[in-house]
Tab-separated table of C-alpha atoms in Angstrom:
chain	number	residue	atom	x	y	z
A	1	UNK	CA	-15.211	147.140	147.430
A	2	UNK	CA	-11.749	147.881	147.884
A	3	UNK	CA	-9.197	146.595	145.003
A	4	UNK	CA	-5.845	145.806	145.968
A	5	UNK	CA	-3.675	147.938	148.535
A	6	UNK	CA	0.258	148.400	148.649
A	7	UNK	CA	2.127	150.061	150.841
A	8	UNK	CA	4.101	152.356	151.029
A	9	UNK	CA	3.763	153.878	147.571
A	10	UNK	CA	7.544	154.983	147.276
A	11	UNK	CA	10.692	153.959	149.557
A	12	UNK	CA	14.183	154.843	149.363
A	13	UNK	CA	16.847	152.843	150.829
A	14	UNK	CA	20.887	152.320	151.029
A	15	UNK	CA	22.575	149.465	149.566
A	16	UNK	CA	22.690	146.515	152.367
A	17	UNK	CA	19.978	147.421	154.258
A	18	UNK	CA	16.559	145.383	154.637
A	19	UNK	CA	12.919	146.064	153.011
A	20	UNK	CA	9.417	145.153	153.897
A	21	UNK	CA	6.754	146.206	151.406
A	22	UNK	CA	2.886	145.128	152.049
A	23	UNK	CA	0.070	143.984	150.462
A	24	UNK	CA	-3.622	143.577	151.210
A	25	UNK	CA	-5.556	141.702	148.693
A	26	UNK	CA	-8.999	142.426	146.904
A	27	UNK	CA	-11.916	141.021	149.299
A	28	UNK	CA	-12.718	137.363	148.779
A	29	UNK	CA	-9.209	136.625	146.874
A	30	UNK	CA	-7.118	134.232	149.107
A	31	UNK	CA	-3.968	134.116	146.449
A	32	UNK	CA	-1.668	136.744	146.780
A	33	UNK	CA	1.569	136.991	143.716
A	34	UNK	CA	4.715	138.937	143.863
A	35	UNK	CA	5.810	140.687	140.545
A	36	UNK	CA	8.981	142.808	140.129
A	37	UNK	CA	9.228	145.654	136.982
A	38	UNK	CA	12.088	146.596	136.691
A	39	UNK	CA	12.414	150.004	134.335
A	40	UNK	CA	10.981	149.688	130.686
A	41	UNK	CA	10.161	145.938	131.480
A	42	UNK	CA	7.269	143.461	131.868
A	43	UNK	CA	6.687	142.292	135.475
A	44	UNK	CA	8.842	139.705	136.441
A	45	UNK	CA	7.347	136.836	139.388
A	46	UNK	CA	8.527	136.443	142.502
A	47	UNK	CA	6.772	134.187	144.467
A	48	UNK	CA	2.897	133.638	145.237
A	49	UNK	CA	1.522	132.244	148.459
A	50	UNK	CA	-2.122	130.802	149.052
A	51	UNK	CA	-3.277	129.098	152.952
A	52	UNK	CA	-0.080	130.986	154.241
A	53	UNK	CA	2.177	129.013	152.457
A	54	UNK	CA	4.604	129.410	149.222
A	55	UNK	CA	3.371	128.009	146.535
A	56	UNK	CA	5.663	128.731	143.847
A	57	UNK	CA	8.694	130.644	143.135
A	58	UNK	CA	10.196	132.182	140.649
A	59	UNK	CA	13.871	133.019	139.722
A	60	UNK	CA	14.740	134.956	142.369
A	61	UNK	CA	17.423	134.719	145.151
A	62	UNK	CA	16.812	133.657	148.938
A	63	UNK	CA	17.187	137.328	150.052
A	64	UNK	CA	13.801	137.110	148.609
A	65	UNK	CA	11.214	135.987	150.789
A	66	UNK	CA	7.528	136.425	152.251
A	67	UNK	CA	4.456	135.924	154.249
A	68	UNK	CA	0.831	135.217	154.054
A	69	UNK	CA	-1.274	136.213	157.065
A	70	UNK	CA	-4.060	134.378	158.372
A	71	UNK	CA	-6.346	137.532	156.965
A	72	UNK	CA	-4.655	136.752	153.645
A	73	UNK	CA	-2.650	139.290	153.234
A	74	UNK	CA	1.350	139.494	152.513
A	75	UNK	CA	4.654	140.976	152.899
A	76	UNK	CA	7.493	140.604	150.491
A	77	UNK	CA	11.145	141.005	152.245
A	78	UNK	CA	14.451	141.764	151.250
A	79	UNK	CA	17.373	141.464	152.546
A	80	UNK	CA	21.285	142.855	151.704
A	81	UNK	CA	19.533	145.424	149.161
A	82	UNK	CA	21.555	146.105	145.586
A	83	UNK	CA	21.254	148.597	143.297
A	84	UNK	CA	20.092	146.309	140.619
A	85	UNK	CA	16.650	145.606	143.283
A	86	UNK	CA	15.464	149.550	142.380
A	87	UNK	CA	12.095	148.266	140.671
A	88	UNK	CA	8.269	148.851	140.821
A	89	UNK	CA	6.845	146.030	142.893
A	90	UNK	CA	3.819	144.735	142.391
A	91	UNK	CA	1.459	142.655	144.303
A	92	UNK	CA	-1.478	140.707	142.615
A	93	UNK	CA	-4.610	139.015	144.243
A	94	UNK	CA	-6.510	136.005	142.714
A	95	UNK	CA	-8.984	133.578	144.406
A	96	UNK	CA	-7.127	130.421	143.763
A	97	UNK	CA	-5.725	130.019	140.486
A	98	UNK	CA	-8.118	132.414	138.488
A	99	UNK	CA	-7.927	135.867	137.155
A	100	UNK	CA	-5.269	138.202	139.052
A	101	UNK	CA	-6.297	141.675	139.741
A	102	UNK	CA	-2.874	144.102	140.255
A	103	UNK	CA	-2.344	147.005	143.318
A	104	UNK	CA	-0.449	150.202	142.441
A	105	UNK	CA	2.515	149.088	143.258
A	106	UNK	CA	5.735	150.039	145.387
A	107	UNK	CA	8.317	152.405	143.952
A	108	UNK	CA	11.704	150.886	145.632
A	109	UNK	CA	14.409	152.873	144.989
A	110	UNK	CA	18.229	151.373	146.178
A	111	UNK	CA	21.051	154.293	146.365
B	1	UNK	CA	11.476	128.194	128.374
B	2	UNK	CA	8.433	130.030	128.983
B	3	UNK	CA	8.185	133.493	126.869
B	4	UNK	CA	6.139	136.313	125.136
B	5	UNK	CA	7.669	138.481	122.688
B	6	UNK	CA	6.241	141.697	122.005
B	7	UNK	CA	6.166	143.820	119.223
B	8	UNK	CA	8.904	146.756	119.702
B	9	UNK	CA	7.624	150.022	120.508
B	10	UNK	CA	6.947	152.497	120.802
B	11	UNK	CA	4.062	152.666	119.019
B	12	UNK	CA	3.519	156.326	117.800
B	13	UNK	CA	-0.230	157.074	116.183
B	14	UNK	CA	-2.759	159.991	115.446
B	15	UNK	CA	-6.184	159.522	116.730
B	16	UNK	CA	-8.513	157.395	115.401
B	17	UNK	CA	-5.816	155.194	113.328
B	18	UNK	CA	-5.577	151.822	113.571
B	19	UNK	CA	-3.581	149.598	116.136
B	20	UNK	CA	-2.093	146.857	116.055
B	21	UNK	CA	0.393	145.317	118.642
B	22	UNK	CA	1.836	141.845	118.256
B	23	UNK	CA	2.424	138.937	120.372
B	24	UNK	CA	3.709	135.643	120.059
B	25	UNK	CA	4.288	133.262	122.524
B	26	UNK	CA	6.157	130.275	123.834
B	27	UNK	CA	4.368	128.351	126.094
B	28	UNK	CA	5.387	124.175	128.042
B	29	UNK	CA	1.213	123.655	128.096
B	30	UNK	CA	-2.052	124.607	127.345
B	31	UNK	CA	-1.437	128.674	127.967
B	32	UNK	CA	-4.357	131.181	128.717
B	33	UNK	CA	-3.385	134.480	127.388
B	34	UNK	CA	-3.741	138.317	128.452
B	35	UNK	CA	-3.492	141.574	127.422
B	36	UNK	CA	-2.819	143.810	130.806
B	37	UNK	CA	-2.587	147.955	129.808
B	38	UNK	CA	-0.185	150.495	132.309
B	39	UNK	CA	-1.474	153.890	132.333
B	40	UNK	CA	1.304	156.111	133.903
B	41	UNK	CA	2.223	155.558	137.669
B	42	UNK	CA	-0.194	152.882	137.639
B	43	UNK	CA	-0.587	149.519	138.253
B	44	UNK	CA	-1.592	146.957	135.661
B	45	UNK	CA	-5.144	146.554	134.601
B	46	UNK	CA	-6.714	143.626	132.968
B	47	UNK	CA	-7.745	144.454	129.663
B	48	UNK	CA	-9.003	141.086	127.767
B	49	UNK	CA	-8.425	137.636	128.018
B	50	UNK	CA	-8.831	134.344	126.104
B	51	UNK	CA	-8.585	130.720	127.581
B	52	UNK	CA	-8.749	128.533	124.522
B	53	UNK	CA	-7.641	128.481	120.463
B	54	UNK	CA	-9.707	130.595	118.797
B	55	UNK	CA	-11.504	133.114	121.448
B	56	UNK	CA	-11.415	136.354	121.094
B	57	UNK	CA	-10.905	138.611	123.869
B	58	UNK	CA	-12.983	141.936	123.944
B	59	UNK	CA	-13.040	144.646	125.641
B	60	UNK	CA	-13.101	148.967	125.455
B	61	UNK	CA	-12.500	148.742	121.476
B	62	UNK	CA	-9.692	146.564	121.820
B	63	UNK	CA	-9.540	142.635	120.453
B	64	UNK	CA	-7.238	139.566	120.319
B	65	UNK	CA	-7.959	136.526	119.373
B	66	UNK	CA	-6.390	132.930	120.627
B	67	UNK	CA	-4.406	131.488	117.755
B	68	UNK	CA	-2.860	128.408	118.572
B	69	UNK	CA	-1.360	127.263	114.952
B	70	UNK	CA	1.068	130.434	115.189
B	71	UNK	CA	1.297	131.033	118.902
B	72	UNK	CA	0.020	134.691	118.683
B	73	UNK	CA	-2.339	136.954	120.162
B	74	UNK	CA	-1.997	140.190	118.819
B	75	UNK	CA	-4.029	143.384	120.186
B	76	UNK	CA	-6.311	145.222	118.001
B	77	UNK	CA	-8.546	148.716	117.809
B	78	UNK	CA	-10.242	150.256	115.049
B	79	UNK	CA	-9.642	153.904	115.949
B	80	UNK	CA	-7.377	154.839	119.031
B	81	UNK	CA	-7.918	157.748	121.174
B	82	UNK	CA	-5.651	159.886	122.932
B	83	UNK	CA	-7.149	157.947	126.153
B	84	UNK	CA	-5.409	154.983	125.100
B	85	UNK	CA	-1.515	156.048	125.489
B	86	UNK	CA	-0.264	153.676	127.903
B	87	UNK	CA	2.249	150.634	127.908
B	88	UNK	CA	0.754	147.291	126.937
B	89	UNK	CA	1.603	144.187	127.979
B	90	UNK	CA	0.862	140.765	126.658
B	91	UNK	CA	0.990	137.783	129.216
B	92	UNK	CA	-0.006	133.934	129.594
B	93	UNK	CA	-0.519	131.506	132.646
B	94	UNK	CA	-0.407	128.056	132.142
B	95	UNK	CA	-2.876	125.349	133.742
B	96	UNK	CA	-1.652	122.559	135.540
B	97	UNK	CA	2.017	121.990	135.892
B	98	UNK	CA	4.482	124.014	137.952
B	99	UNK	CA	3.423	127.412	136.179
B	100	UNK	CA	-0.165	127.311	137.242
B	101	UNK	CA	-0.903	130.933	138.574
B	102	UNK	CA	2.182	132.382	137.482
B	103	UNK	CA	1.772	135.468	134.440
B	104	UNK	CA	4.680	135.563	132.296
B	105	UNK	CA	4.709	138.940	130.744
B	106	UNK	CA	6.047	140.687	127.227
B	107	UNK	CA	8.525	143.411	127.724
B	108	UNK	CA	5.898	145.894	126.856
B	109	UNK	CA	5.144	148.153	124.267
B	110	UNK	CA	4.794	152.002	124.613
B	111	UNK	CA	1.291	153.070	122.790
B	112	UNK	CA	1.378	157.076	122.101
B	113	UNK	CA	-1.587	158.469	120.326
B	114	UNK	CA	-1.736	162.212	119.524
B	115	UNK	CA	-4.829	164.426	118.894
């Protein structure tokens, strides 16, 4: 049984430009989070969807957003990148509200 | 607001010592708590868990147990390994409310153990 996928595993991008990282979640799970790390931090959320819809949000701008697929699985986007979005992004699956089980992980890097 | 606070790292020990990380928390509701552990380019990987005051989450060596009267869960092992280096981190989710789903995490705390 597959666990959670992420990709890519590492992206580099310019200031300004636009981001789409992916997510597919653990088999059976139909609640997908968004975390951001930045360096030598805890996980900060994002947003998590469930039925294709956002279900909560965290403190994050609008450039922020994402998408649940029918399949259940999810893309975070964002927009106008800054240097201060470099991070480790990380998706987490959960079937409903229990226990969330954590991907890899996408290395963003803004220059 | 919501918040864990973690005890500052890192945490520098020989094999087999004892370890003790510590967590206290600040929770609107009835908080479920979590210890998650980062091994290096990794992702985070559940290590224990307790839902109510006074469980105590096992797992690999490691405990922490729910106490509600000082907001704490602090991790636990009898004897590290080298195995265990990794960052820790100490979370909660809150049911019901606003917050369900939603992990608020520590900062983290850097566990090195040496042969």
């Amino acid at each position: 049984d597959a666990g959670v996928t992420q990709s890519p595993t590492h992206l580099i991008k310019t200031r300004g430009q636009q981001v789409t990282l992916r997510c597919s979640p653990k088999s059976g799970h139909d609640t997908v989070s968004w975390y951001q790390q930045a360096l030598g931090q805890g996980p900060q959320f994002i947003f998590q969807y469930y039925e294709e819809e956002e279900r909560q949000r965290g403190n994050f701008p609008d450039r922020f957003s994402g998408h649940q697929f029918p399949n259940y699985s999810s893309e975070l986007n964002v927009n106008a990148l800054l240097l201060g979005d470099s991070a480790l992004y990380l998706c987490a699956s959960s079937f409903t509200y229990f226990e969330q089980f954590f991907g890899p992980g996408t290395r963003l890097t803004v220059l | 607001g919501d918040s864990v606070t973690q005890m500052e790292g890192p945490v520098t020990l020989s094999e087999e010592a004892f370890l003790t990380i510590n967590c206290t928390y600040t929770a609107t509701g009835y908080p479920s708590l979590f210890w998650y552990v980062q091994y290096p380019g990794e992702g985070l990987q559940l290590l224990l868990k307790a839902t109510k005051a006074d469980d105590k989450g096992s797992n690999k060596g490691f405990e922490a147990t729910y106490r509600k009267e000082t907001t704490s869960f602090h991790l636990e092992k009898g004897s590290v390994q080298v195995s265990d280096s990794a960052v820790y981190f100490c979370a909660f989710t809150i049911a019901g409310g606003t917050s369900y789903g939603k992990l608020t995490f520590g900062q983290g705390t850097i566990l090195t153990v040496h042969p």
